[in-house]
Amino acid sequence: MSLDIDEKGTIFIHQGDSGSVIVDGINTDKNYSVYFAVKNSQRQLVGSELCVNSNFKSKVTFNLPPAFTDAFVVPDDEPFAIYTYGLKVCSDNSEDTLFVENTDYGYLNKIIVFPKQVEGYNG
């Protein structure tokens, strides 16, 4: 895995690599559905939204497989591409957008994607 997340929640990854995003601080009073979505610079959804259940725990993990991050395209003439991601916690009667601890309202969570360096295993 080659994914790194800084203190502001910015994710750094190479196109086509895998990694895990851990979300902590979820209320434990319900079995929430937690969603993770990525958008490009035109605010279009990239791939499908990922969803995991909290199972009454305060922490969930989103595993980003290579097939998911392969959709994060970096133009040939650019050193990297910037995508944004969002997190939402849902129950039967509520939806709440989550913010990374060290960010302000309105801050867009970024994914900095570097070009694929090698194709590797395709199994």
PDB file of N, CA, C and O in Angstrom, residues 14-50:
ATOM      1  N   HIS A  14      -0.410   7.187  -5.598  1.00  0.00           N
ATOM      2  CA  HIS A  14      -0.122   7.010  -7.019  1.00  0.00           C
ATOM      3  C   HIS A  14      -1.338   6.363  -7.678  1.00  0.00           C
ATOM      4  O   HIS A  14      -1.989   5.490  -7.079  1.00  0.00           O
ATOM      5  N   GLN A  15      -1.628   6.765  -8.887  1.00  0.00           N
ATOM      6  CA  GLN A  15      -2.724   6.173  -9.647  1.00  0.00           C
ATOM      7  C   GLN A  15      -2.528   4.660  -9.706  1.00  0.00           C
ATOM      8  O   GLN A  15      -1.435   4.172  -9.996  1.00  0.00           O
ATOM      9  N   GLY A  16      -3.581   3.921  -9.392  1.00  0.00           N
ATOM     10  CA  GLY A  16      -3.550   2.468  -9.469  1.00  0.00           C
ATOM     11  C   GLY A  16      -3.021   1.764  -8.234  1.00  0.00           C
ATOM     12  O   GLY A  16      -3.020   0.541  -8.180  1.00  0.00           O
ATOM     13  N   ASP A  17      -2.573   2.517  -7.219  1.00  0.00           N
ATOM     14  CA  ASP A  17      -2.116   1.889  -5.978  1.00  0.00           C
ATOM     15  C   ASP A  17      -3.299   1.668  -5.040  1.00  0.00           C
ATOM     16  O   ASP A  17      -4.370   2.236  -5.214  1.00  0.00           O
ATOM     17  N   SER A  18      -3.093   0.854  -4.026  1.00  0.00           N
ATOM     18  CA  SER A  18      -4.140   0.582  -3.045  1.00  0.00           C
ATOM     19  C   SER A  18      -3.805   1.271  -1.728  1.00  0.00           C
ATOM     20  O   SER A  18      -2.676   1.713  -1.522  1.00  0.00           O
ATOM     21  N   GLY A  19      -4.794   1.344  -0.867  1.00  0.00           N
ATOM     22  CA  GLY A  19      -4.568   1.939   0.444  1.00  0.00           C
ATOM     23  C   GLY A  19      -5.842   1.936   1.255  1.00  0.00           C
ATOM     24  O   GLY A  19      -6.920   1.595   0.751  1.00  0.00           O
ATOM     25  N   SER A  20      -5.722   2.292   2.517  1.00  0.00           N
ATOM     26  CA  SER A  20      -6.864   2.316   3.427  1.00  0.00           C
ATOM     27  C   SER A  20      -7.044   3.698   4.016  1.00  0.00           C
ATOM     28  O   SER A  20      -6.069   4.360   4.374  1.00  0.00           O
ATOM     29  N   VAL A  21      -8.303   4.115   4.111  1.00  0.00           N
ATOM     30  CA  VAL A  21      -8.662   5.374   4.751  1.00  0.00           C
ATOM     31  C   VAL A  21      -9.484   5.022   5.983  1.00  0.00           C
ATOM     32  O   VAL A  21     -10.534   4.386   5.872  1.00  0.00           O
ATOM     33  N   ILE A  22      -8.984   5.403   7.145  1.00  0.00           N
ATOM     34  CA  ILE A  22      -9.656   5.105   8.414  1.00  0.00           C
ATOM     35  C   ILE A  22     -10.394   6.350   8.874  1.00  0.00           C
ATOM     36  O   ILE A  22      -9.819   7.437   8.933  1.00  0.00           O
ATOM     37  N   VAL A  23     -11.669   6.175   9.182  1.00  0.00           N
ATOM     38  CA  VAL A  23     -12.509   7.265   9.676  1.00  0.00           C
ATOM     39  C   VAL A  23     -12.836   6.952  11.118  1.00  0.00           C
ATOM     40  O   VAL A  23     -13.388   5.900  11.426  1.00  0.00           O
ATOM     41  N   ASP A  24     -12.488   7.856  12.018  1.00  0.00           N
ATOM     42  CA  ASP A  24     -12.683   7.659  13.455  1.00  0.00           C
ATOM     43  C   ASP A  24     -13.595   8.754  14.002  1.00  0.00           C
ATOM     44  O   ASP A  24     -13.727   9.815  13.414  1.00  0.00           O
ATOM     45  N   GLY A  25     -14.226   8.480  15.126  1.00  0.00           N
ATOM     46  CA  GLY A  25     -15.060   9.480  15.779  1.00  0.00           C
ATOM     47  C   GLY A  25     -16.534   9.356  15.457  1.00  0.00           C
ATOM     48  O   GLY A  25     -17.302  10.292  15.680  1.00  0.00           O
ATOM     49  N   ILE A  26     -16.956   8.222  14.949  1.00  0.00           N
ATOM     50  CA  ILE A  26     -18.363   8.006  14.611  1.00  0.00           C
ATOM     51  C   ILE A  26     -19.120   7.662  15.896  1.00  0.00           C
ATOM     52  O   ILE A  26     -18.624   6.911  16.741  1.00  0.00           O
ATOM     53  N   ASN A  27     -20.318   8.209  16.050  1.00  0.00           N
ATOM     54  CA  ASN A  27     -21.151   7.857  17.203  1.00  0.00           C
ATOM     55  C   ASN A  27     -21.407   6.356  17.210  1.00  0.00           C
ATOM     56  O   ASN A  27     -21.532   5.743  16.151  1.00  0.00           O
ATOM     57  N   THR A  28     -21.514   5.789  18.389  1.00  0.00           N
ATOM     58  CA  THR A  28     -21.704   4.347  18.518  1.00  0.00           C
ATOM     59  C   THR A  28     -23.136   3.973  18.907  1.00  0.00           C
ATOM     60  O   THR A  28     -23.394   2.836  19.267  1.00  0.00           O
ATOM     61  N   ASP A  29     -24.057   4.926  18.813  1.00  0.00           N
ATOM     62  CA  ASP A  29     -25.436   4.666  19.216  1.00  0.00           C
ATOM     63  C   ASP A  29     -26.255   3.915  18.167  1.00  0.00           C
ATOM     64  O   ASP A  29     -27.308   3.363  18.478  1.00  0.00           O
ATOM     65  N   LYS A  30     -25.766   3.855  16.909  1.00  0.00           N
ATOM     66  CA  LYS A  30     -26.481   3.177  15.829  1.00  0.00           C
ATOM     67  C   LYS A  30     -25.484   2.475  14.920  1.00  0.00           C
ATOM     68  O   LYS A  30     -24.286   2.758  14.952  1.00  0.00           O
ATOM     69  N   ASN A  31     -26.011   1.613  14.067  1.00  0.00           N
ATOM     70  CA  ASN A  31     -25.209   1.000  13.012  1.00  0.00           C
ATOM     71  C   ASN A  31     -25.314   1.897  11.785  1.00  0.00           C
ATOM     72  O   ASN A  31     -26.179   1.719  10.936  1.00  0.00           O
ATOM     73  N   TYR A  32     -24.446   2.888  11.710  1.00  0.00           N
ATOM     74  CA  TYR A  32     -24.491   3.880  10.641  1.00  0.00           C
ATOM     75  C   TYR A  32     -23.933   3.315   9.336  1.00  0.00           C
ATOM     76  O   TYR A  32     -23.050   2.457   9.338  1.00  0.00           O
ATOM     77  N   SER A  33     -24.434   3.842   8.223  1.00  0.00           N
ATOM     78  CA  SER A  33     -23.828   3.627   6.919  1.00  0.00           C
ATOM     79  C   SER A  33     -22.914   4.818   6.679  1.00  0.00           C
ATOM     80  O   SER A  33     -23.339   5.965   6.773  1.00  0.00           O
ATOM     81  N   VAL A  34     -21.654   4.534   6.377  1.00  0.00           N
ATOM     82  CA  VAL A  34     -20.669   5.590   6.167  1.00  0.00           C
ATOM     83  C   VAL A  34     -20.240   5.525   4.696  1.00  0.00           C
ATOM     84  O   VAL A  34     -19.877   4.461   4.195  1.00  0.00           O
ATOM     85  N   TYR A  35     -20.299   6.672   4.027  1.00  0.00           N
ATOM     86  CA  TYR A  35     -20.016   6.749   2.595  1.00  0.00           C
ATOM     87  C   TYR A  35     -18.736   7.537   2.331  1.00  0.00           C
ATOM     88  O   TYR A  35     -18.434   8.504   3.029  1.00  0.00           O
ATOM     89  N   PHE A  36     -18.023   7.129   1.293  1.00  0.00           N
ATOM     90  CA  PHE A  36     -16.803   7.780   0.826  1.00  0.00           C
ATOM     91  C   PHE A  36     -16.967   7.981  -0.673  1.00  0.00           C
ATOM     92  O   PHE A  36     -17.252   7.027  -1.407  1.00  0.00           O
ATOM     93  N   ALA A  37     -16.825   9.222  -1.149  1.00  0.00           N
ATOM     94  CA  ALA A  37     -16.964   9.518  -2.573  1.00  0.00           C
ATOM     95  C   ALA A  37     -15.826  10.413  -3.033  1.00  0.00           C
ATOM     96  O   ALA A  37     -15.351  11.265  -2.279  1.00  0.00           O
ATOM     97  N   VAL A  38     -15.407  10.231  -4.276  1.00  0.00           N
ATOM     98  CA  VAL A  38     -14.332  11.018  -4.880  1.00  0.00           C
ATOM     99  C   VAL A  38     -14.898  11.747  -6.094  1.00  0.00           C
ATOM    100  O   VAL A  38     -15.661  11.180  -6.879  1.00  0.00           O
ATOM    101  N   LYS A  39     -14.506  13.018  -6.236  1.00  0.00           N
ATOM    102  CA  LYS A  39     -14.940  13.815  -7.387  1.00  0.00           C
ATOM    103  C   LYS A  39     -13.729  14.434  -8.075  1.00  0.00           C
ATOM    104  O   LYS A  39     -12.716  14.730  -7.438  1.00  0.00           O
ATOM    105  N   ASN A  40     -13.878  14.657  -9.383  1.00  0.00           N
ATOM    106  CA  ASN A  40     -12.815  15.297 -10.149  1.00  0.00           C
ATOM    107  C   ASN A  40     -12.967  16.820 -10.089  1.00  0.00           C
ATOM    108  O   ASN A  40     -13.848  17.332  -9.386  1.00  0.00           O
ATOM    109  N   SER A  41     -12.149  17.531 -10.850  1.00  0.00           N
ATOM    110  CA  SER A  41     -12.165  19.002 -10.790  1.00  0.00           C
ATOM    111  C   SER A  41     -13.454  19.609 -11.339  1.00  0.00           C
ATOM    112  O   SER A  41     -13.748  20.767 -11.079  1.00  0.00           O
ATOM    113  N   GLN A  42     -14.239  18.826 -12.084  1.00  0.00           N
ATOM    114  CA  GLN A  42     -15.536  19.300 -12.572  1.00  0.00           C
ATOM    115  C   GLN A  42     -16.678  18.861 -11.642  1.00  0.00           C
ATOM    116  O   GLN A  42     -17.841  18.944 -12.009  1.00  0.00           O
ATOM    117  N   ARG A  43     -16.332  18.379 -10.465  1.00  0.00           N
ATOM    118  CA  ARG A  43     -17.274  17.900  -9.439  1.00  0.00           C
ATOM    119  C   ARG A  43     -18.092  16.698  -9.900  1.00  0.00           C
ATOM    120  O   ARG A  43     -19.205  16.474  -9.447  1.00  0.00           O
ATOM    121  N   GLN A  44     -17.515  15.914 -10.793  1.00  0.00           N
ATOM    122  CA  GLN A  44     -18.162  14.685 -11.252  1.00  0.00           C
ATOM    123  C   GLN A  44     -17.643  13.515 -10.421  1.00  0.00           C
ATOM    124  O   GLN A  44     -16.439  13.419 -10.149  1.00  0.00           O
ATOM    125  N   LEU A  45     -18.551  12.622 -10.060  1.00  0.00           N
ATOM    126  CA  LEU A  45     -18.200  11.445  -9.287  1.00  0.00           C
ATOM    127  C   LEU A  45     -17.229  10.581 -10.080  1.00  0.00           C
ATOM    128  O   LEU A  45     -17.431  10.332 -11.269  1.00  0.00           O
ATOM    129  N   VAL A  46     -16.171  10.137  -9.431  1.00  0.00           N
ATOM    130  CA  VAL A  46     -15.189   9.244 -10.041  1.00  0.00           C
ATOM    131  C   VAL A  46     -15.412   7.858  -9.440  1.00  0.00           C
ATOM    132  O   VAL A  46     -15.270   7.672  -8.228  1.00  0.00           O
ATOM    133  N   GLY A  47     -15.769   6.904 -10.264  1.00  0.00           N
ATOM    134  CA  GLY A  47     -16.087   5.574  -9.752  1.00  0.00           C
ATOM    135  C   GLY A  47     -17.399   5.612  -8.984  1.00  0.00           C
ATOM    136  O   GLY A  47     -18.202   6.541  -9.130  1.00  0.00           O
ATOM    137  N   SER A  48     -17.609   4.624  -8.162  1.00  0.00           N
ATOM    138  CA  SER A  48     -18.816   4.534  -7.340  1.00  0.00           C
ATOM    139  C   SER A  48     -18.522   4.997  -5.927  1.00  0.00           C
ATOM    140  O   SER A  48     -17.381   4.932  -5.474  1.00  0.00           O
ATOM    141  N   GLU A  49     -19.564   5.445  -5.231  1.00  0.00           N
ATOM    142  CA  GLU A  49     -19.401   5.726  -3.809  1.00  0.00           C
ATOM    143  C   GLU A  49     -19.140   4.406  -3.093  1.00  0.00           C
ATOM    144  O   GLU A  49     -19.737   3.383  -3.421  1.00  0.00           O
ATOM    145  N   LEU A  50     -18.246   4.447  -2.113  1.00  0.00           N
ATOM    146  CA  LEU A  50     -17.994   3.276  -1.277  1.00  0.00           C
ATOM    147  C   LEU A  50     -18.821   3.418  -0.012  1.00  0.00           C
ATOM    148  O   LEU A  50     -19.010   4.530   0.489  1.00  0.00           O
TER     149      LEU A  50
END
